[in-house]
Amino acid sequence: MSSNAKELYQRIESNPSYRKPLFLQALQDPQGALKAICDIGNDLGLPVSTEEVKEYLSKLDDLETKQWLIKARGGL
């Protein structure tokens, strides 16, 4: 099974207009942030499911992302 999660993550990470609002949303509404990530994926032609996003993020080995996940743990 192929997932677009990696490429989508890289595009979101490289674009502050996606990254900052998603981070702020995840702090208050983690499930909404997951939906927003999936919506961005659809808009960019990189569809993903919430499960694919969670699985991909759980496998990342970078401190910044892990801290983001800790703060947004409730929905992710």
MMTF fields as JSON, N, C-alpha, C and O atoms, coordinates in Angstrom:
{
  "mmtfVersion": "1.0.0",
  "mmtfProducer": "UNKNOWN",
  "numBonds": 303,
  "numAtoms": 304,
  "numGroups": 76,
  "numChains": 1,
  "numModels": 1,
  "chainsPerModel": [1],
  "groupsPerChain": [76],
  "chainIdList": ["A"],
  "bondAtomList": [4, 2, 8, 6, 12, 10, 16, 14, 20, 18, 24, 22, 28, 26, 32, 30, 36, 34, 40, 38, 44, 42, 48, 46, 52, 50, 56, 54, 60, 58, 64, 62, 68, 66, 72, 70, 76, 74, 80, 78, 84, 82, 88, 86, 92, 90, 96, 94, 100, 98, 104, 102, 108, 106, 112, 110, 116, 114, 120, 118, 124, 122, 128, 126, 132, 130, 136, 134, 140, 138, 144, 142, 148, 146, 152, 150, 156, 154, 160, 158, 164, 162, 168, 166, 172, 170, 176, 174, 180, 178, 184, 182, 188, 186, 192, 190, 196, 194, 200, 198, 204, 202, 208, 206, 212, 210, 216, 214, 220, 218, 224, 222, 228, 226, 232, 230, 236, 234, 240, 238, 244, 242, 248, 246, 252, 250, 256, 254, 260, 258, 264, 262, 268, 266, 272, 270, 276, 274, 280, 278, 284, 282, 288, 286, 292, 290, 296, 294, 300, 298],
  "bondOrderList": [1, 1, 1, 1, 1, 1, 1, 1, 1, 1, 1, 1, 1, 1, 1, 1, 1, 1, 1, 1, 1, 1, 1, 1, 1, 1, 1, 1, 1, 1, 1, 1, 1, 1, 1, 1, 1, 1, 1, 1, 1, 1, 1, 1, 1, 1, 1, 1, 1, 1, 1, 1, 1, 1, 1, 1, 1, 1, 1, 1, 1, 1, 1, 1, 1, 1, 1, 1, 1, 1, 1, 1, 1, 1, 1],
  "groupList": [{"groupName": "MET", "atomNameList": ["N", "CA", "C", "O"], "elementList": ["N", "C", "C", "O"], "formalChargeList": [0, 0, 0, 0], "bondAtomList": [1, 0, 2, 1, 3, 2], "bondOrderList": [1, 1, 2], "singleLetterCode": "M", "chemCompType": "L-PEPTIDE LINKING"}, {"groupName": "SER", "atomNameList": ["N", "CA", "C", "O"], "elementList": ["N", "C", "C", "O"], "formalChargeList": [0, 0, 0, 0], "bondAtomList": [1, 0, 2, 1, 3, 2], "bondOrderList": [1, 1, 2], "singleLetterCode": "S", "chemCompType": "L-PEPTIDE LINKING"}, {"groupName": "ASN", "atomNameList": ["N", "CA", "C", "O"], "elementList": ["N", "C", "C", "O"], "formalChargeList": [0, 0, 0, 0], "bondAtomList": [1, 0, 2, 1, 3, 2], "bondOrderList": [1, 1, 2], "singleLetterCode": "N", "chemCompType": "L-PEPTIDE LINKING"}, {"groupName": "ALA", "atomNameList": ["N", "CA", "C", "O"], "elementList": ["N", "C", "C", "O"], "formalChargeList": [0, 0, 0, 0], "bondAtomList": [1, 0, 2, 1, 3, 2], "bondOrderList": [1, 1, 2], "singleLetterCode": "A", "chemCompType": "L-PEPTIDE LINKING"}, {"groupName": "LYS", "atomNameList": ["N", "CA", "C", "O"], "elementList": ["N", "C", "C", "O"], "formalChargeList": [0, 0, 0, 0], "bondAtomList": [1, 0, 2, 1, 3, 2], "bondOrderList": [1, 1, 2], "singleLetterCode": "K", "chemCompType": "L-PEPTIDE LINKING"}, {"groupName": "GLU", "atomNameList": ["N", "CA", "C", "O"], "elementList": ["N", "C", "C", "O"], "formalChargeList": [0, 0, 0, 0], "bondAtomList": [1, 0, 2, 1, 3, 2], "bondOrderList": [1, 1, 2], "singleLetterCode": "E", "chemCompType": "L-PEPTIDE LINKING"}, {"groupName": "LEU", "atomNameList": ["N", "CA", "C", "O"], "elementList": ["N", "C", "C", "O"], "formalChargeList": [0, 0, 0, 0], "bondAtomList": [1, 0, 2, 1, 3, 2], "bondOrderList": [1, 1, 2], "singleLetterCode": "L", "chemCompType": "L-PEPTIDE LINKING"}, {"groupName": "TYR", "atomNameList": ["N", "CA", "C", "O"], "elementList": ["N", "C", "C", "O"], "formalChargeList": [0, 0, 0, 0], "bondAtomList": [1, 0, 2, 1, 3, 2], "bondOrderList": [1, 1, 2], "singleLetterCode": "Y", "chemCompType": "L-PEPTIDE LINKING"}, {"groupName": "GLN", "atomNameList": ["N", "CA", "C", "O"], "elementList": ["N", "C", "C", "O"], "formalChargeList": [0, 0, 0, 0], "bondAtomList": [1, 0, 2, 1, 3, 2], "bondOrderList": [1, 1, 2], "singleLetterCode": "Q", "chemCompType": "L-PEPTIDE LINKING"}, {"groupName": "ARG", "atomNameList": ["N", "CA", "C", "O"], "elementList": ["N", "C", "C", "O"], "formalChargeList": [0, 0, 0, 0], "bondAtomList": [1, 0, 2, 1, 3, 2], "bondOrderList": [1, 1, 2], "singleLetterCode": "R", "chemCompType": "L-PEPTIDE LINKING"}, {"groupName": "ILE", "atomNameList": ["N", "CA", "C", "O"], "elementList": ["N", "C", "C", "O"], "formalChargeList": [0, 0, 0, 0], "bondAtomList": [1, 0, 2, 1, 3, 2], "bondOrderList": [1, 1, 2], "singleLetterCode": "I", "chemCompType": "L-PEPTIDE LINKING"}, {"groupName": "PRO", "atomNameList": ["N", "CA", "C", "O"], "elementList": ["N", "C", "C", "O"], "formalChargeList": [0, 0, 0, 0], "bondAtomList": [1, 0, 2, 1, 3, 2], "bondOrderList": [1, 1, 2], "singleLetterCode": "P", "chemCompType": "L-PEPTIDE LINKING"}, {"groupName": "PHE", "atomNameList": ["N", "CA", "C", "O"], "elementList": ["N", "C", "C", "O"], "formalChargeList": [0, 0, 0, 0], "bondAtomList": [1, 0, 2, 1, 3, 2], "bondOrderList": [1, 1, 2], "singleLetterCode": "F", "chemCompType": "L-PEPTIDE LINKING"}, {"groupName": "ASP", "atomNameList": ["N", "CA", "C", "O"], "elementList": ["N", "C", "C", "O"], "formalChargeList": [0, 0, 0, 0], "bondAtomList": [1, 0, 2, 1, 3, 2], "bondOrderList": [1, 1, 2], "singleLetterCode": "D", "chemCompType": "L-PEPTIDE LINKING"}, {"groupName": "GLY", "atomNameList": ["N", "CA", "C", "O"], "elementList": ["N", "C", "C", "O"], "formalChargeList": [0, 0, 0, 0], "bondAtomList": [1, 0, 2, 1, 3, 2], "bondOrderList": [1, 1, 2], "singleLetterCode": "G", "chemCompType": "PEPTIDE LINKING"}, {"groupName": "CYS", "atomNameList": ["N", "CA", "C", "O"], "elementList": ["N", "C", "C", "O"], "formalChargeList": [0, 0, 0, 0], "bondAtomList": [1, 0, 2, 1, 3, 2], "bondOrderList": [1, 1, 2], "singleLetterCode": "C", "chemCompType": "L-PEPTIDE LINKING"}, {"groupName": "VAL", "atomNameList": ["N", "CA", "C", "O"], "elementList": ["N", "C", "C", "O"], "formalChargeList": [0, 0, 0, 0], "bondAtomList": [1, 0, 2, 1, 3, 2], "bondOrderList": [1, 1, 2], "singleLetterCode": "V", "chemCompType": "L-PEPTIDE LINKING"}, {"groupName": "THR", "atomNameList": ["N", "CA", "C", "O"], "elementList": ["N", "C", "C", "O"], "formalChargeList": [0, 0, 0, 0], "bondAtomList": [1, 0, 2, 1, 3, 2], "bondOrderList": [1, 1, 2], "singleLetterCode": "T", "chemCompType": "L-PEPTIDE LINKING"}, {"groupName": "TRP", "atomNameList": ["N", "CA", "C", "O"], "elementList": ["N", "C", "C", "O"], "formalChargeList": [0, 0, 0, 0], "bondAtomList": [1, 0, 2, 1, 3, 2], "bondOrderList": [1, 1, 2], "singleLetterCode": "W", "chemCompType": "L-PEPTIDE LINKING"}],
  "groupTypeList": [0, 1, 1, 2, 3, 4, 5, 6, 7, 8, 9, 10, 5, 1, 2, 11, 1, 7, 9, 4, 11, 6, 12, 6, 8, 3, 6, 8, 13, 11, 8, 14, 3, 6, 4, 3, 10, 15, 13, 10, 14, 2, 13, 6, 14, 6, 11, 16, 1, 17, 5, 5, 16, 4, 5, 7, 6, 1, 4, 6, 13, 13, 6, 5, 17, 4, 8, 18, 6, 10, 4, 3, 9, 14, 14, 6],
  "groupIdList": [1, 2, 3, 4, 5, 6, 7, 8, 9, 10, 11, 12, 13, 14, 15, 16, 17, 18, 19, 20, 21, 22, 23, 24, 25, 26, 27, 28, 29, 30, 31, 32, 33, 34, 35, 36, 37, 38, 39, 40, 41, 42, 43, 44, 45, 46, 47, 48, 49, 50, 51, 52, 53, 54, 55, 56, 57, 58, 59, 60, 61, 62, 63, 64, 65, 66, 67, 68, 69, 70, 71, 72, 73, 74, 75, 76],
  "secStructList": [7, 7, 7, 1, 2, 2, 2, 2, 2, 2, 2, 2, 2, 6, 7, 2, 2, 2, 2, 2, 2, 2, 2, 2, 2, 2, 2, 2, 7, 2, 2, 2, 2, 2, 2, 2, 2, 2, 2, 2, 2, 2, 2, 6, 6, 7, 7, 7, 7, 2, 2, 2, 2, 2, 2, 2, 2, 2, 2, 7, 7, 7, 2, 2, 2, 2, 2, 2, 2, 2, 2, 6, 6, 6, 6, 7],
  "xCoordList": [0.849, 0.0, 0.891, 1.807, 0.614, 1.383, 0.595, -0.616, 1.302, 0.657, 1.329, 2.529, 0.534, 1.044, 1.489, 1.887, 1.426, 1.683, 3.062, 3.195, 4.088, 5.441, 5.571, 6.071, 5.129, 5.238, 4.374, 4.786, 3.185, 2.302, 2.954, 2.933, 3.53, 4.213, 5.331, 5.479, 6.108, 7.21, 6.705, 7.312, 5.61, 5.061, 4.527, 4.73, 3.844, 3.317, 4.472, 4.429, 5.499, 6.661, 7.377, 7.897, 7.402, 8.153, 7.331, 7.844, 6.071, 5.2, 4.613, 3.672, 5.157, 4.659, 3.164, 2.533, 2.594, 1.164, 0.31, -0.869, 0.881, 0.198, 0.623, -0.213, 1.921, 2.492, 2.002, 1.546, 2.089, 1.744, 0.269, -0.023, -0.67, -2.075, -2.401, -3.211, -1.775, -2.029, -1.519, -2.181, -0.359, 0.179, -0.766, -1.095, -1.19, -2.097, -3.42, -3.969, -3.931, -5.189, -5.02, -5.909, -3.893, -3.664, -3.645, -4.027, -3.202, -3.187, -4.595, -4.818, -5.543, -6.912, -7.866, -8.832, -7.603, -8.534, -7.756, -7.71, -7.145, -6.315, -7.056, -6.498, -8.287, -9.047, -9.312, -9.283, -9.568, -9.76, -8.492, -8.543, -7.338, -6.057, -5.838, -5.346, -6.2, -6.087, -6.957, -6.53, -8.174, -9.066, -8.484, -8.536, -7.932, -7.332, -6.157, -5.991, -5.341, -4.224, -4.756, -4.223, -5.796, -6.398, -6.981, -6.867, -7.6, -8.15, -7.038, -7.19, -5.926, -4.774, -4.271, -3.965, -4.187, -3.76, -4.653, -4.164, -5.949, -6.884, -6.666, -6.653, -6.497, -6.284, -4.996, -4.928, -3.977, -2.687, -2.57, -1.525, -3.655, -3.615, -2.835, -2.321, -2.749, -2.047, -2.984, -2.728, -4.053, -5.034, -4.449, -3.683, -4.83, -4.424, -5.609, -6.508, -5.587, -6.584, -5.986, -4.773, -6.846, -6.337, -5.429, -4.446, -5.74, -4.905, -3.521, -2.524, -3.452, -2.161, -1.326, -0.116, -1.976, -1.272, -0.734, 0.436, -1.574, -1.139, 0.014, 0.99, -0.098, 0.954, 2.267, 3.326, 2.197, 3.414, 4.067, 5.276, 3.278, 3.839, 4.433, 5.428, 3.824, 4.344, 5.7, 6.438, 6.037, 7.299, 8.419, 9.57, 8.09, 9.112, 10.1, 9.732, 11.343, 12.385, 13.02, 14.233, 12.161, 12.72, 12.081, 10.871, 12.907, 12.501, 11.369, 10.446, 11.43, 10.405, 9.019, 8.045, 8.941, 7.655, 7.185, 6.001, 8.093, 7.695, 7.155, 6.191, 7.756, 7.239, 5.867, 4.992, 5.673, 4.375, 3.334, 2.219, 3.699, 2.768, 2.428, 1.282, 3.409, 3.15, 2.125, 1.219, 2.252, 1.32, -0.064, -1.069, -0.122, -1.406, -1.884, -2.758, -1.329, -1.551, -3.025, -3.372, -3.884, -5.287, -5.948, -6.757, -5.639, -6.295, -5.391, -5.866, -4.109, -3.189, -2.668, -1.863],
  "yCoordList": [-1.188, 0.0, 1.246, 1.368, 2.143, 3.373, 4.514, 4.636, 5.334, 6.472, 7.756, 7.793, 8.791, 10.115, 10.898, 12.057, 10.272, 10.982, 11.626, 12.763, 10.92, 11.468, 12.732, 13.748, 12.678, 13.864, 15.002, 16.162, 14.678, 15.706, 16.361, 17.586, 15.564, 16.108, 17.061, 18.144, 16.652, 17.491, 18.81, 19.858, 18.761, 20.008, 20.915, 22.128, 20.331, 21.125, 21.722, 22.899, 20.929, 21.398, 22.551, 23.45, 22.519, 23.552, 24.806, 25.763, 24.817, 25.942, 26.506, 25.934, 27.616, 28.189, 28.521, 28.534, 28.785, 29.108, 27.877, 28.013, 26.699, 25.47, 25.12, 24.837, 25.142, 24.614, 25.347, 24.708, 26.654, 27.403, 27.253, 26.963, 27.439, 27.269, 25.838, 25.647, 24.844, 23.46, 23.213, 22.537, 23.75, 23.592, 24.222, 23.602, 25.433, 26.116, 25.376, 25.261, 24.881, 24.127, 22.838, 22.459, 22.164, 20.899, 21.086, 20.184, 22.249, 22.506, 22.587, 22.202, 23.086, 23.257, 22.192, 21.845, 21.671, 20.743, 19.719, 19.819, 18.737, 17.782, 17.035, 16.812, 16.66, 15.958, 16.873, 16.433, 18.131, 19.105, 19.297, 19.485, 19.25, 19.372, 18.184, 18.342, 17.002, 15.816, 15.966, 15.655, 16.442, 16.638, 17.692, 17.54, 18.76, 19.816, 19.275, 19.639, 18.407, 17.797, 16.98, 17.058, 16.206, 15.406, 16.309, 16.0, 17.417, 18.37, 18.989, 19.141, 19.346, 19.897, 18.849, 19.163, 17.615, 16.532, 16.414, 16.26, 16.484, 16.424, 17.598, 17.425, 18.787, 19.986, 19.898, 20.414, 19.239, 19.136, 17.883, 17.626, 17.108, 15.876, 14.769, 13.861, 14.851, 13.852, 13.332, 13.55, 12.656, 12.234, 11.255, 10.354, 11.459, 10.586, 10.423, 11.262, 9.339, 9.142, 9.613, 9.784, 9.818, 10.223, 9.138, 9.45, 7.881, 6.783, 6.812, 6.55, 7.129, 7.228, 8.362, 8.223, 9.473, 10.614, 10.222, 10.463, 9.62, 9.212, 8.212, 8.327, 7.243, 6.231, 6.866, 6.555, 7.751, 8.393, 9.237, 9.148, 10.044, 10.905, 10.099, 10.505, 8.96, 8.144, 7.53, 7.151, 7.426, 6.816, 7.839, 7.461, 9.115, 10.146, 10.16, 9.934, 10.424, 10.459, 11.85, 12.005, 12.861, 14.201, 14.838, 14.751, 15.472, 15.994, 17.006, 16.979, 17.896, 18.938, 18.323, 18.742, 17.34, 16.692, 15.939, 15.976, 15.26, 14.521, 15.462, 15.122, 16.635, 17.594, 18.102, 18.294, 18.321, 18.734, 17.666, 17.984, 16.391, 15.3, 15.212, 14.941, 15.438, 15.405, 16.462, 16.192, 17.662, 18.744, 18.457, 18.856, 17.782, 17.529, 16.097, 15.614, 15.428, 14.001, 13.598, 12.509, 14.443, 14.096, 13.559, 12.636, 14.096, 13.635, 12.884, 12.234, 12.961, 12.274, 11.06, 10.315],
  "zCoordList": [0.0, 0.0, 0.0, 0.814, -0.902, -1.008, -0.376, -0.564, 0.366, 1.013, 0.56, 0.287, 0.49, 0.139, 1.371, 1.259, 2.542, 3.795, 3.842, 4.297, 3.381, 3.45, 2.61, 3.092, 1.368, 0.506, 1.032, 1.005, 1.508, 2.058, 3.272, 3.396, 4.168, 5.339, 4.92, 5.487, 3.93, 3.471, 2.898, 3.119, 2.17, 1.612, 2.709, 2.668, 3.692, 4.805, 5.604, 5.963, 5.885, 6.64, 5.956, 6.617, 4.641, 3.911, 3.637, 3.056, 4.045, 3.754, 5.054, 5.605, 5.544, 6.8, 6.789, 7.846, 5.627, 5.589, 5.899, 6.227, 5.8, 6.241, 7.662, 8.521, 7.896, 9.137, 10.386, 11.335, 10.397, 11.608, 11.992, 13.153, 11.058, 11.446, 11.903, 12.81, 11.278, 11.686, 13.1, 13.888, 13.427, 14.769, 15.795, 16.806, 15.532, 16.465, 16.585, 17.681, 15.482, 15.525, 16.319, 17.081, 16.147, 16.851, 18.363, 19.107, 18.814, 20.254, 20.832, 21.98, 20.046, 20.533, 20.024, 20.704, 18.834, 18.189, 17.36, 16.134, 18.028, 17.298, 16.179, 15.106, 16.427, 15.382, 14.195, 13.045, 14.472, 13.4, 12.591, 11.375, 13.276, 12.576, 11.654, 10.537, 12.115, 11.255, 10.014, 8.902, 10.215, 9.069, 8.124, 6.904, 8.7, 7.871, 7.055, 5.891, 7.662, 6.94, 5.766, 4.659, 6.005, 4.93, 3.843, 2.657, 4.236, 3.257, 2.412, 1.2, 3.046, 2.304, 1.319, 0.168, 1.775, 0.889, -0.337, -1.456, -0.127, -1.261, -2.208, -3.427, -1.647, -2.465, -3.289, -4.404, -2.73, -3.415, -4.287, -4.884, -4.353, -5.133, -4.444, -5.097, -3.115, -2.313, -1.219, -0.035, -1.599, -0.596, 0.424, 0.083, 1.67, 2.775, 3.725, 3.772, 4.471, 5.522, 6.846, 6.966, 7.83, 9.144, 9.715, 10.387, 9.459, 9.95, 9.312, 9.984, 8.017, 7.345, 7.942, 8.123, 8.242, 8.841, 10.211, 10.507, 11.051, 12.385, 12.306, 13.047, 11.418, 11.282, 10.839, 11.383, 9.855, 9.369, 10.465, 10.68, 11.148, 12.194, 13.338, 13.938, 13.642, 14.743, 14.416, 15.325, 13.136, 12.716, 12.494, 12.275, 12.549, 12.336, 13.492, 14.645, 13.17, 14.182, 14.233, 14.092, 14.44, 14.612, 15.838, 16.044, 16.634, 17.931, 17.835, 18.648, 16.856, 16.729, 16.518, 17.145, 15.644, 15.39, 16.618, 16.952, 17.292, 18.494, 19.563, 20.249, 19.717, 20.693, 20.279, 21.124, 18.98, 18.466, 18.784, 19.197, 18.589, 18.866, 20.342, 20.699, 21.203, 22.634, 23.007, 23.796, 22.45, 22.753, 22.193, 22.782, 21.08, 20.416, 20.645, 19.925, 21.623, 21.842, 21.875, 21.418, 22.397, 22.536, 21.28, 21.37, 20.123, 18.918, 17.98, 17.049, 18.205, 17.328, 18.041, 17.483]
}
